XYZ file of C-alpha atoms in Angstrom:
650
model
C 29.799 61.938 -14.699
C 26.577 64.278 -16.032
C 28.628 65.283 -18.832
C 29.854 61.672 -19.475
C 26.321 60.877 -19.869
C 25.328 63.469 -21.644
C 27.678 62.916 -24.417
C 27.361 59.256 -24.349
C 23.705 59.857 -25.164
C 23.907 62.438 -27.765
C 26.344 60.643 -29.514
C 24.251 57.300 -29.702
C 20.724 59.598 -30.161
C 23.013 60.962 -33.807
C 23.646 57.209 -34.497
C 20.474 56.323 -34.538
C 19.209 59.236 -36.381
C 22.009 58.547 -39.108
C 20.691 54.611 -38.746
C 17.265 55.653 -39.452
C 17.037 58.073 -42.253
C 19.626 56.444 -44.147
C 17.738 53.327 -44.305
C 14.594 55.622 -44.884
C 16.015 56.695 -47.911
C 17.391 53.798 -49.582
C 15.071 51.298 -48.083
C 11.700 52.511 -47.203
C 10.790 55.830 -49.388
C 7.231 54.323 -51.478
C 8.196 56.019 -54.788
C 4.406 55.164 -55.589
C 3.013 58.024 -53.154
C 6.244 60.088 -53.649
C 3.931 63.357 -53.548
C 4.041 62.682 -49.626
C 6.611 59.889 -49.200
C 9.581 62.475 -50.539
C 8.432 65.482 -48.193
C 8.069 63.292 -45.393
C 11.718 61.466 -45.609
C 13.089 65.319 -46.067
C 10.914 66.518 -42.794
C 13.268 63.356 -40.837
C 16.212 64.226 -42.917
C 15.805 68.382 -41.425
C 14.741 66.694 -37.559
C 17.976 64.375 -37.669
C 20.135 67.886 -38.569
C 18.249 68.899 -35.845
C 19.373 66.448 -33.552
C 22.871 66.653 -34.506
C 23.333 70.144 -34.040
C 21.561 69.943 -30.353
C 23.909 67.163 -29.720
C 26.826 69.368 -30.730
C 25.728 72.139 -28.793
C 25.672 69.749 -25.410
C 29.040 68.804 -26.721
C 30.743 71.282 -25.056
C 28.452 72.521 -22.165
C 30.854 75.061 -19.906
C 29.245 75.483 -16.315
C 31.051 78.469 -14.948
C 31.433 79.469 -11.135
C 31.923 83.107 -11.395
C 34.307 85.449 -12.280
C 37.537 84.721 -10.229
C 38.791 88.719 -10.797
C 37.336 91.433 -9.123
C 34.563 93.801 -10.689
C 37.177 97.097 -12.166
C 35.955 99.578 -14.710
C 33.431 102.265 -15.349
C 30.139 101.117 -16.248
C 26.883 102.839 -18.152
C 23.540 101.500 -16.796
C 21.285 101.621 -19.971
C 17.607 101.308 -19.582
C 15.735 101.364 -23.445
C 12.205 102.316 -23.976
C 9.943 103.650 -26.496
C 6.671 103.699 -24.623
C 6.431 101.966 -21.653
C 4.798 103.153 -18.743
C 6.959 105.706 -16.867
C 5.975 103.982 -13.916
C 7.175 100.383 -15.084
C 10.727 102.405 -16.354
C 11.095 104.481 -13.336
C 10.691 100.968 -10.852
C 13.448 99.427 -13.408
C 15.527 102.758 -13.339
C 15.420 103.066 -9.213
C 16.596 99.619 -9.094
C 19.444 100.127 -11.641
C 20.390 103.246 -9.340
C 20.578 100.980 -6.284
C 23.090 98.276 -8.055
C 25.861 98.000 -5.558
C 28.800 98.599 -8.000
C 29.901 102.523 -8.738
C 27.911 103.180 -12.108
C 25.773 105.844 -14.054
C 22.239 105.012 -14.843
C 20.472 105.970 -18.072
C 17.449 106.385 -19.280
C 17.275 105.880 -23.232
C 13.587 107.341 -23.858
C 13.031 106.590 -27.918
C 9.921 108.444 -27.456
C 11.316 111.260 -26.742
C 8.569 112.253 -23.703
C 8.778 115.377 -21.937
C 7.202 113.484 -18.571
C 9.913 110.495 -18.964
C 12.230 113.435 -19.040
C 11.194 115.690 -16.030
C 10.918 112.177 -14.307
C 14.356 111.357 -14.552
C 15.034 114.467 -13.888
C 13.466 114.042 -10.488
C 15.297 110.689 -9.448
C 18.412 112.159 -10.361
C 19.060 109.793 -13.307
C 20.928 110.169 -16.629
C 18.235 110.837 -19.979
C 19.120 110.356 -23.284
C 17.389 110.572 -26.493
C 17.661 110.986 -30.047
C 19.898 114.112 -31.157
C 18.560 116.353 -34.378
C 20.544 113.917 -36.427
C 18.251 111.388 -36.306
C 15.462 113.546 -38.185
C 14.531 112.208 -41.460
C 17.129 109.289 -40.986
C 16.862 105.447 -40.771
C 15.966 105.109 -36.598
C 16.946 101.526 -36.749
C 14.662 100.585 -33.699
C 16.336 99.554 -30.403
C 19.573 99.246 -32.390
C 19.643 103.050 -33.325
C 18.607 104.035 -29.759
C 21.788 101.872 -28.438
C 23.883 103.679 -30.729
C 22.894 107.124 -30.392
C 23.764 106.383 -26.685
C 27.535 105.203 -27.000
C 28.055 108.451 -28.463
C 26.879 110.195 -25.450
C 28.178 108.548 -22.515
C 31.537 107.565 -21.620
C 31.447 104.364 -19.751
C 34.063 101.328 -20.415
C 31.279 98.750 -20.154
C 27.838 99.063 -20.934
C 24.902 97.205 -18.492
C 21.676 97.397 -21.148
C 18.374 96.637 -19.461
C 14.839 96.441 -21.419
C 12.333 98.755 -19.561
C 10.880 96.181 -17.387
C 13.984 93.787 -16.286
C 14.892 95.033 -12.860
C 18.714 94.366 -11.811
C 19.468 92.584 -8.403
C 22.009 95.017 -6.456
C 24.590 92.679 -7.292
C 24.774 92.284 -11.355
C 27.475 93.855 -11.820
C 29.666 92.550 -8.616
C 29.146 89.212 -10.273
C 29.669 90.198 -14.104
C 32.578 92.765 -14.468
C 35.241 90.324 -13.118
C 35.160 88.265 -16.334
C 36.399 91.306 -17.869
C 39.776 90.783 -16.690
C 39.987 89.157 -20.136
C 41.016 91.708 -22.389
C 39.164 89.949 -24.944
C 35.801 89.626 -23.303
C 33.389 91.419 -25.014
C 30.067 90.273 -23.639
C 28.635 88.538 -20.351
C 24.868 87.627 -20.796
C 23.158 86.652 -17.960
C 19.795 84.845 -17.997
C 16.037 86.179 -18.511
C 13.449 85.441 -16.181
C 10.313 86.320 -15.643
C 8.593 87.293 -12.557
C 4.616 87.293 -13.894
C 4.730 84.157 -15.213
C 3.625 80.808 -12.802
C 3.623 76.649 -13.655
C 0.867 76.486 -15.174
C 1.573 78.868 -17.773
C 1.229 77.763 -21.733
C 2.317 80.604 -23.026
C 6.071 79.399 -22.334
C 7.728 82.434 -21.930
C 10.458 80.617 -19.335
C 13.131 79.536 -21.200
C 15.045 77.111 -19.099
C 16.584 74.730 -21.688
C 18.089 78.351 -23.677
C 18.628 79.978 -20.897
C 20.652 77.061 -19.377
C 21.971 73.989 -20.867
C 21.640 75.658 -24.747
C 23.623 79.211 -23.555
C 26.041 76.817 -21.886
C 26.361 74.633 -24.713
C 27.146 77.529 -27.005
C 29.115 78.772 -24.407
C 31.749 76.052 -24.301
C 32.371 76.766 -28.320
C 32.695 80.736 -27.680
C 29.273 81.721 -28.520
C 27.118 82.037 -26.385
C 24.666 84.908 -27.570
C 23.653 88.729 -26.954
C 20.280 88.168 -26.337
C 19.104 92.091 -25.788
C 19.060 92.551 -22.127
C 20.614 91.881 -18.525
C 23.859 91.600 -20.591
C 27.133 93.574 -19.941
C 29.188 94.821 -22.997
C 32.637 96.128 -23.709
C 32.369 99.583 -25.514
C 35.855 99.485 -26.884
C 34.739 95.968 -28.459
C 31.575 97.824 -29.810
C 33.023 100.858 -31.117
C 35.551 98.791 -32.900
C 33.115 96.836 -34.676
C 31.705 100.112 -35.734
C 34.446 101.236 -36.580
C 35.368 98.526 -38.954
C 31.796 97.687 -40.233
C 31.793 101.270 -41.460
C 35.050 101.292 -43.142
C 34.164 97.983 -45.041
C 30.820 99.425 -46.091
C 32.613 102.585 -47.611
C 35.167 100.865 -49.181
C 32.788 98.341 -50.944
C 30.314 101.517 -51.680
C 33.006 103.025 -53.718
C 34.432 99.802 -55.439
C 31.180 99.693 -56.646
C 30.332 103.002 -57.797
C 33.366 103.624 -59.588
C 33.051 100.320 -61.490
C 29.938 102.097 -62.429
C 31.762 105.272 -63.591
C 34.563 103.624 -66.114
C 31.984 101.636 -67.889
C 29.521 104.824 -68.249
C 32.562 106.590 -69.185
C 33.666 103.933 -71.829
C 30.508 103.887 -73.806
C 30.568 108.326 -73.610
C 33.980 108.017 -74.835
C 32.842 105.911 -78.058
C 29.996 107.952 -78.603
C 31.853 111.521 -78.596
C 34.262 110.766 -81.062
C 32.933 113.415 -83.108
C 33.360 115.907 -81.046
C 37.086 116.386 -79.911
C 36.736 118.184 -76.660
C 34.309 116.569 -75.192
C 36.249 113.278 -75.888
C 38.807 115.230 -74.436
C 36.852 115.782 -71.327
C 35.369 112.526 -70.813
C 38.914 110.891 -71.344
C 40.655 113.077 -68.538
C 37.680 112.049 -66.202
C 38.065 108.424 -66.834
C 42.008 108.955 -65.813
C 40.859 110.315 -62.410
C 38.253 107.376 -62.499
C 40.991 104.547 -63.006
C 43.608 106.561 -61.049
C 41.023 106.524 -57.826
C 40.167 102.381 -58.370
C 43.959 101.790 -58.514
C 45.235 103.789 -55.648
C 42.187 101.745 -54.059
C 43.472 98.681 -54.826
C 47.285 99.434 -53.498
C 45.433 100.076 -49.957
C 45.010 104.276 -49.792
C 42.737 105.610 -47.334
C 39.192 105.543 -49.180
C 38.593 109.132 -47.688
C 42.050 110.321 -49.373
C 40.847 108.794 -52.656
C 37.052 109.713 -52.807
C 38.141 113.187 -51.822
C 41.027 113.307 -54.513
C 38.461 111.928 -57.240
C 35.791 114.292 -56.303
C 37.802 117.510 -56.498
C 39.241 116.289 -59.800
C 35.850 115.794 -61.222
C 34.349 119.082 -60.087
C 37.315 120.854 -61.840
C 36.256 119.076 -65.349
C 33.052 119.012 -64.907
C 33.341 123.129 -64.302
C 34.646 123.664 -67.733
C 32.044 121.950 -69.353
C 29.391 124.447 -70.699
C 27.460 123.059 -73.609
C 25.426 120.320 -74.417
C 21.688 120.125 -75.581
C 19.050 121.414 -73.063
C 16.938 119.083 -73.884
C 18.891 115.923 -74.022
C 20.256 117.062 -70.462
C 16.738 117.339 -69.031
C 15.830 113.923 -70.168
C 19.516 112.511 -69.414
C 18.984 114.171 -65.393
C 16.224 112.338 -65.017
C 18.021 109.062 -64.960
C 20.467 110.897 -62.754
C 18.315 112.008 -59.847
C 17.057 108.663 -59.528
C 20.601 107.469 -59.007
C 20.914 103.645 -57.049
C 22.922 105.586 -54.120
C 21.112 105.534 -50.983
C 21.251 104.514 -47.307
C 19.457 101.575 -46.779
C 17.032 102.123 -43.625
C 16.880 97.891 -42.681
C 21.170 97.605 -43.363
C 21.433 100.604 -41.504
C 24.715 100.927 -44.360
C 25.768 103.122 -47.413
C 24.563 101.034 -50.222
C 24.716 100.730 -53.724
C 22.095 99.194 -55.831
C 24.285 97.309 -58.276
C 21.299 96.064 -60.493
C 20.053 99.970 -61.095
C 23.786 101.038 -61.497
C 24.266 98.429 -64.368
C 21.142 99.542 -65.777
C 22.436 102.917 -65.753
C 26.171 102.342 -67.049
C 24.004 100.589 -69.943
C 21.870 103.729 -71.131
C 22.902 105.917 -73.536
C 23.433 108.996 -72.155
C 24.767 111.778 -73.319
C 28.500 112.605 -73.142
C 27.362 115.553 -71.071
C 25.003 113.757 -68.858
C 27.547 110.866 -68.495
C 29.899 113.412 -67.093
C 27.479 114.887 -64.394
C 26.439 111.117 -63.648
C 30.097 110.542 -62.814
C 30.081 113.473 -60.660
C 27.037 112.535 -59.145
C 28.393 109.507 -57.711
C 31.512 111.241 -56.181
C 29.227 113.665 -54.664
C 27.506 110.569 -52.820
C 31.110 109.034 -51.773
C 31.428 110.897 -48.771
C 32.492 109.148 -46.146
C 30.219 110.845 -43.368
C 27.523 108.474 -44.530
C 25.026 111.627 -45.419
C 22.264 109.256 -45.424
C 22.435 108.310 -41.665
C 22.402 109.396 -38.578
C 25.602 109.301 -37.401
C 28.573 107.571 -39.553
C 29.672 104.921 -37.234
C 26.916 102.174 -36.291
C 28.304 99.885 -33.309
C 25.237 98.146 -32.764
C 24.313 95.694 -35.772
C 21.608 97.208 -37.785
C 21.322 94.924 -40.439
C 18.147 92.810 -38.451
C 15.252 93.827 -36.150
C 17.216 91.375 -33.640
C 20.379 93.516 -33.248
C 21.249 91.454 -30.044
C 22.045 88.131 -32.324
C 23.986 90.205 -35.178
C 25.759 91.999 -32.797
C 27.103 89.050 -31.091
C 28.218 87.410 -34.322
C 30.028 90.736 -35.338
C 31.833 90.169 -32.496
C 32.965 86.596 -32.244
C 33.832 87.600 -35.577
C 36.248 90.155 -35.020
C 38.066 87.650 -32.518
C 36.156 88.769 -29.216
C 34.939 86.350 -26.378
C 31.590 86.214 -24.981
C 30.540 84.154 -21.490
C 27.360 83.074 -20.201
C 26.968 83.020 -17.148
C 24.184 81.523 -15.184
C 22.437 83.395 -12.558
C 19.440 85.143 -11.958
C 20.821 88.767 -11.867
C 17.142 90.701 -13.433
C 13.774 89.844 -13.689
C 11.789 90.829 -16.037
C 7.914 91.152 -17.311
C 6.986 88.593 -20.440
C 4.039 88.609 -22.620
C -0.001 87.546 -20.723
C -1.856 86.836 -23.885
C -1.214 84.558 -27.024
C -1.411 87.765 -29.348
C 1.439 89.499 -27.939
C 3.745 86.112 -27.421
C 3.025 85.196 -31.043
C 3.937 88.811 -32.145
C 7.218 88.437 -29.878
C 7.903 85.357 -31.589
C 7.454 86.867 -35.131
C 9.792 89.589 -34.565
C 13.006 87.090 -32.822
C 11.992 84.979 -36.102
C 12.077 87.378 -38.262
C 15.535 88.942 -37.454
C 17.152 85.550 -37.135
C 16.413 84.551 -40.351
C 17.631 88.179 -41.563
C 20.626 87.454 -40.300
C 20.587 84.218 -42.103
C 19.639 85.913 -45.238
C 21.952 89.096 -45.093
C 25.144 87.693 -43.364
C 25.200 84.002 -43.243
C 27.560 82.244 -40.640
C 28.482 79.119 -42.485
C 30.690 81.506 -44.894
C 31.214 84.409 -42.561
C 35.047 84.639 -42.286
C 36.472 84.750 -38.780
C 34.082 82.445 -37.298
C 35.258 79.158 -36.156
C 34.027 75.996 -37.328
C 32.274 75.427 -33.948
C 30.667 79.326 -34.035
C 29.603 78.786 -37.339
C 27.267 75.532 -36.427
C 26.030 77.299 -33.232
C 24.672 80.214 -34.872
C 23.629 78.438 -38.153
C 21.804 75.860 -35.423
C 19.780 78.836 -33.987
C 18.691 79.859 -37.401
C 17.591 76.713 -38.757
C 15.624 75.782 -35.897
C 12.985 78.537 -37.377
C 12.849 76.394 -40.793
C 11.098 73.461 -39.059
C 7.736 74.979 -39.911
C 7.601 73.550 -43.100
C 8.906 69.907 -41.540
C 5.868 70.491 -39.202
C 3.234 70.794 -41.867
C 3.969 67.245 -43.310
C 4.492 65.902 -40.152
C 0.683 66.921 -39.594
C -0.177 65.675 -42.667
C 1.433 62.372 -43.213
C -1.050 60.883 -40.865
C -4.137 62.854 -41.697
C -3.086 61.372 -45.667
C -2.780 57.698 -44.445
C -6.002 57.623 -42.322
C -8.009 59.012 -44.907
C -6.806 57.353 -48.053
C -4.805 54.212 -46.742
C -1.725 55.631 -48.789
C 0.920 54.960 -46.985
C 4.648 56.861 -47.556
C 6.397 54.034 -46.195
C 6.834 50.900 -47.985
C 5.579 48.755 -45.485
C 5.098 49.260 -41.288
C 7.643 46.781 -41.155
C 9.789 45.175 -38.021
C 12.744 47.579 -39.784
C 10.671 50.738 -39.448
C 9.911 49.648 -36.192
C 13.742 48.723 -35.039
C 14.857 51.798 -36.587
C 12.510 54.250 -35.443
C 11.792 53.382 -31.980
C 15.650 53.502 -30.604
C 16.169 57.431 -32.500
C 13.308 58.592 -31.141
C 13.617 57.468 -27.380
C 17.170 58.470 -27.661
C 16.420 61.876 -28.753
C 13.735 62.852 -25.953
C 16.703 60.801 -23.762
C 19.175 63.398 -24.812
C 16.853 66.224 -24.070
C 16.065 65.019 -20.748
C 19.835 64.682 -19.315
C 20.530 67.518 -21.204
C 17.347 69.627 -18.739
C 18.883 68.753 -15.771
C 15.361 68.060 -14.398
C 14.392 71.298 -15.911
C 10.946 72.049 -17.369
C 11.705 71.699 -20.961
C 8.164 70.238 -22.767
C 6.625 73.397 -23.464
C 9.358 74.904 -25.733
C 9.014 71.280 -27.910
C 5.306 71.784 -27.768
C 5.493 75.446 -29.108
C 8.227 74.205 -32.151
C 5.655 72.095 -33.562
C 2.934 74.043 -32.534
C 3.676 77.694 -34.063
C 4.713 75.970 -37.428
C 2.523 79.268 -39.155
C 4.398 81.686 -37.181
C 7.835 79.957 -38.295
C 6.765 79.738 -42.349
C 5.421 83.621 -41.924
C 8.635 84.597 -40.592
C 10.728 82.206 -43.349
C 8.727 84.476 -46.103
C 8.428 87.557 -44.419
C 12.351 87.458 -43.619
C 13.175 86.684 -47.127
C 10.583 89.346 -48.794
C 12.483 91.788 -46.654
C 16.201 90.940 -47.792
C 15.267 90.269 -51.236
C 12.869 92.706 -52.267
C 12.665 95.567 -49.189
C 9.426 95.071 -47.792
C 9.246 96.255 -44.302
C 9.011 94.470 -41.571
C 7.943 96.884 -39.235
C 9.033 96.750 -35.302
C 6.583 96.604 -32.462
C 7.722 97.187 -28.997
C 6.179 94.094 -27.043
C 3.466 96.046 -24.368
C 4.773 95.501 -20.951
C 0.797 96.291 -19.936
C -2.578 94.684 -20.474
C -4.835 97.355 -21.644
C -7.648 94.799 -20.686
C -9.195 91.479 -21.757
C -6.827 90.522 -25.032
C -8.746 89.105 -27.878
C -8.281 86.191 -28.791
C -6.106 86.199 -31.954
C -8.502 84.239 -34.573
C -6.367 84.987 -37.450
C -3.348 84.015 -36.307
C -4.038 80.507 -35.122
C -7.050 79.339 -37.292
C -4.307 76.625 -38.935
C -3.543 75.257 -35.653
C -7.288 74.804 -34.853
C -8.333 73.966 -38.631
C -5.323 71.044 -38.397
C -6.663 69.892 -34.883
C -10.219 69.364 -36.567
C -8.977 67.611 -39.444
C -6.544 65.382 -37.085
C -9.797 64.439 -35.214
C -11.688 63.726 -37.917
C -8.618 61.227 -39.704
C -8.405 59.366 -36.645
C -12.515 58.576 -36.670
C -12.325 57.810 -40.042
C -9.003 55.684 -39.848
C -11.095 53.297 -37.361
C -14.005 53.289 -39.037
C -11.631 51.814 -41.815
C -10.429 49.299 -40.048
C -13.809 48.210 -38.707
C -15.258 48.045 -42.580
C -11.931 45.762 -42.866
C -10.932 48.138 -45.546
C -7.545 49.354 -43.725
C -4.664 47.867 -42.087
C -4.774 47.507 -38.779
C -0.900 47.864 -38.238
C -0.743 51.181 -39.838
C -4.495 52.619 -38.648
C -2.653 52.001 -34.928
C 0.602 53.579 -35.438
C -0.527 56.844 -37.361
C -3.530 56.537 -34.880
C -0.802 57.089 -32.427
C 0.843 59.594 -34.640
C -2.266 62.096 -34.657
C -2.737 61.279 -30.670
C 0.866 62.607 -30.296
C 0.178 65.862 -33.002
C -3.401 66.787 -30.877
C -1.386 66.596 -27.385
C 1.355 68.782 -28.934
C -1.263 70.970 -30.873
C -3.664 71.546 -27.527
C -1.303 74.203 -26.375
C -2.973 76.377 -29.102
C -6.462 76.659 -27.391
C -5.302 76.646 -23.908
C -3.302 79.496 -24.735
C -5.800 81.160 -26.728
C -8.132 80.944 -23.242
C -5.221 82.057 -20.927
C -6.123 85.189 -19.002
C -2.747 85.782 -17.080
C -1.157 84.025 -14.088
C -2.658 83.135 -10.593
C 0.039 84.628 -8.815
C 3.522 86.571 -9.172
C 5.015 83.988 -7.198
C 7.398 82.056 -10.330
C 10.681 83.700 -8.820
C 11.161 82.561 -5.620
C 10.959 79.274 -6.932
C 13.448 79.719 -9.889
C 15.847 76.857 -10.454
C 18.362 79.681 -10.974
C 18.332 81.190 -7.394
């Protein structure tokens, strides 16, 4: 009957949305004031997407019961941290080692501390940390510590546990069964947070993700990785290496020797005058073309690259003249060669710009020839430029949790949510730290948006496709959020209005979507908590447009991102983070001020007193949602570790 209801309500809450901005934009858009009436019609058009794709997500809401096969297979406990306390890890670690199921606990210490070390040591625990290998390599963050540990352990499935989420005896009795499966690949279990009570407005508690949205996405086959208290398949992870690295060769050298015929083309014209060094260039553009078709029938890259690169050496061998000083200008342009491993993609990549640049110069015959050679040299397929050649764990976003996930559903694995409290964990006690833990799960999901979009990912379903493009697009309402802030502030002040007229339509139109929506969200919550998150997506609309930019600077252009581990710690009082909310506070104070100034209007009789009253209403609704800002800012922790016991998940 619930789920009757539910989907009786989303689907009327997606009629009226479709109702409403339809008629908003043939009927209602005041082409007069289209400098705010346009924005604002676009800012409904993005919330009724919105609504749609939350509606689709209930859709299909799978509340499992447990795993109905027994808990089989060798597991690896993994425990990540950089710097944490050793205390905090070692309380984490001693609980892992008391899980109930036969297992190996490990401690993955990216710092690489000699005290984390003797203290595992001690507790008779497993320590891992980064091998020579890593040295002057791309570390990839909490992906690259993941990885370097699947090549050092054995275990069929993988338990990973941040530093400070401590495992209830029973996570993996509960988990492993669903494994039965053969094509299981993930069971992610819930975050909660034991330091964090009612009253706090930080909203680090979850409930509507880490319940009705996991289940949602759960029904379609994708519910997410989301970092922690999650159990993994390692032959699912090491075939996703596996393949991601073979695709990243393959394209690598498609690429580069694209790159070689056309530099070897323009040699050849230029050499004409000289017979053996046509000669030369000619034979290497055989092996060139010989290597791109044996390629294209489906050889083994490795045969081919290695083939090619002997064949060049041998040419290049009997070449021994050429002008000095041409070839010192001509190597130049060589060392600076577009062939590199790219320390975000955690892939061997080509730049294909700089390569076209250089197929494009007019280099010497000579230096043509060692350019060719150059990029054989760099077709190895060990990957020289990383770590290790074979990257399970996504690297291609500072969220590897979501990009690994997709990898998989992509490959044809399953994943399962299921929904009990199995680890609690320690979340954020200070605005500066949540906001910077916001930036970073921004950040990644939109670089995963930007590097590897879903809606054209091939071997996602249409269903997986929506539910991770709905995650991702959920960060875009930022810029919806600004004009929602401003459409009022606009009307107050100026009595330009970006409606045509506050009419009985508006009102008949309006009024049904928008009770239907917070409708949907409410049978949708069970009864669960579920204002705070809606406060926060309206609320952190500069955290959402810094990510959007941030994301896309990154992707487009390489500018670092940077990773912060989130402290687990107060080192004392936390500041309060001026700089990072003045726009909240700066649009409270101007919301104020429109509202005084909108009555004052109407009083002088120079204002409508229809439209003072509902965008009067409008900037009441914006302060309530916008308040969470200053409480926040004033927060000094909770009263009392006391949230679990009473956790709607127990």
């Amino acid at each position: 009957m619930n789920r009757l209801l539910l989907r009786v309500v989303c689907l009327l809450a997606v009629l009226a949305g479709v109702n409403y901005v339809v008629w908003r934009w043939l009927d209602s858009v005041n082409w007069s004031a289209w400098w705010i009436a346009v924005p604002l019609v676009i800012a409904e058009t993005y919330s009724v997407i919105d609504t749609f794709f939350f509606a689709l997500t209930m859709w299909r809401v799978k509340v499992r019961n447990g795993p109905e096969a027994p808990a089989e297979g060798t597991v690896d406990v993994f425990i990540t941290t950089y710097d944490e306390p050793i205390d905090l890890v070692l309380t984490t670690a001693r609980a892992a080692k008391a899980i109930r199921y036969p297992h190996s606990t490990w401690i993955l210490d990216d710092g690489d501390r000699a005290e984390m070390r003797a203290a595992a040591e001690r507790e008779g625990l497993g320590y891992v940390t980064r091998s020579e290998d890593w040295v002057d390599k791309p570390r990839h963050a909490k992906a690259g510590n993941l990885n370097n540990a699947l090549f050092q352990t054995g275990g069929e499935f993988l338990l990973i546990l941040d530093a400070d989420q401590i495992p209830e005896p029973q996570i993996l009795d509960n988990t492993l069964g669903y494994f039965a499966d053969p094509r299981v690949a993930l069971v992610q279990t819930p975050q909660f947070f034991s330091n964090v009570d009612d009253a706090d407005p930080l909203g680090n508690q979850a409930p509507l993700f880490y319940g009705p949205i996991q289940q949602g996405k759960d029904g379609w086959n994708a519910a997410f990785f989301c970092g922690s208290n999650a159990v993994l398949r390692r032959d699912a992870l090491m075939e996703l290496g596996i393949v991601g690295y073979v695709r990243d060769v393959e394209r690598t050298v498609r690429v580069s020797l694209r790159a070689s015929e056309r530099m070897l083309a323009k040699a050849q014209r230029s050499s004409r005058s000289d017979p053996e060094t046509s000669r030369l260039i000619a034979e290497i553009r055989s092996h060139v073309e010989e290597a791109s078709a044996r390629l294209r029938a489906g050889d083994s890259v490795g045969e081919v690259t290695y083939r090619l690169q002997q064949s060049v050496d041998g040419v290049s061998r009997s070449v021994v003249r050429g002008d000095i000083a041409a070839m010192e200008e001509d190597l130049r342009a060589i060392a600076a060669l577009p062939v590199q491993a790219d320390s975000e993609l955690g892939a061997f990549v080509v730049d294909e710009v700089a390569l076209d640049r250089l197929a494009e110069t007019d280099l010497s015959p000579l230096a043509a020839i060692e350019s060719v050679q150059r990029i054989a040299d760099t077709l190895a397929v060990d990957r020289p430029g990383q770590a290790q050649p074979v990257m399970p764990m996504a690297t291609i976003s500072v969220t590897e949790d979501m990009a690994t996930a997709m990898q998989l559903h992509a490959a044809g694995w399953r994943s399962v949510y299921h929904h009990e409290l199995l680890a609690t964990g320690l979340a954020p006690e200070d605005l500066g730290t949540m906001l910077g833990q916001r930036l970073r799960w921004a950040q990644g999901t939109l670089q995963v948006m930007l590097r590897d979009n879903p809606l054209v990912k091939r071997g996602l379903s249409g269903g997986q496709r929506i539910m991770y493009f709905a995650t991702m697009w959920s960060y875009l309402s930022g810029f919806a959020s600004v004009v929602y802030l401003a459409a009022p502030v606009v009307y107050l002040l100026t009595g330009v209005m970006p409606v045509t007229a506050w009419s009985v339509d508006f009102f008949a139109r309006f009024i049904p979507y928008f009770v239907l929506s917070q409708l949907m969200f409410l049978v949708a919550a069970r009864g669960l908590r579920t204002w705070r998150g809606q406060q926060y997506s309206l609320a952190l609309f500069p955290l959402w447009i810094r990510a959007c930019w941030t994301a896309a600077a990154n992707v487009w252009f390489g500018r670092s991102l940077g990773f912060v581990v989130t402290p687990k710690e107060r080192a004392g009082r936390a500041p309060i983070p001026w700089r990072q909310i003045w726009p909240q506070l700066t649009a409270i104070v101007v919301l104020v001020i429109a509202a005084i100034v909108g009555v004052l209007r109407v009083i002088a009789g120079t204002a409508d007193g229809v439209g003072t009253l509902v965008n009067t209403v409008w900037v009441i609704y914006d302060l309530v949602v916008l308040s969470i800002i200053p409480r926040a800012a004033l927060y000094r922790g909770p009263a009392a570790h006391a949230a679990r016991k009473d956790s709607p998940l127990r």
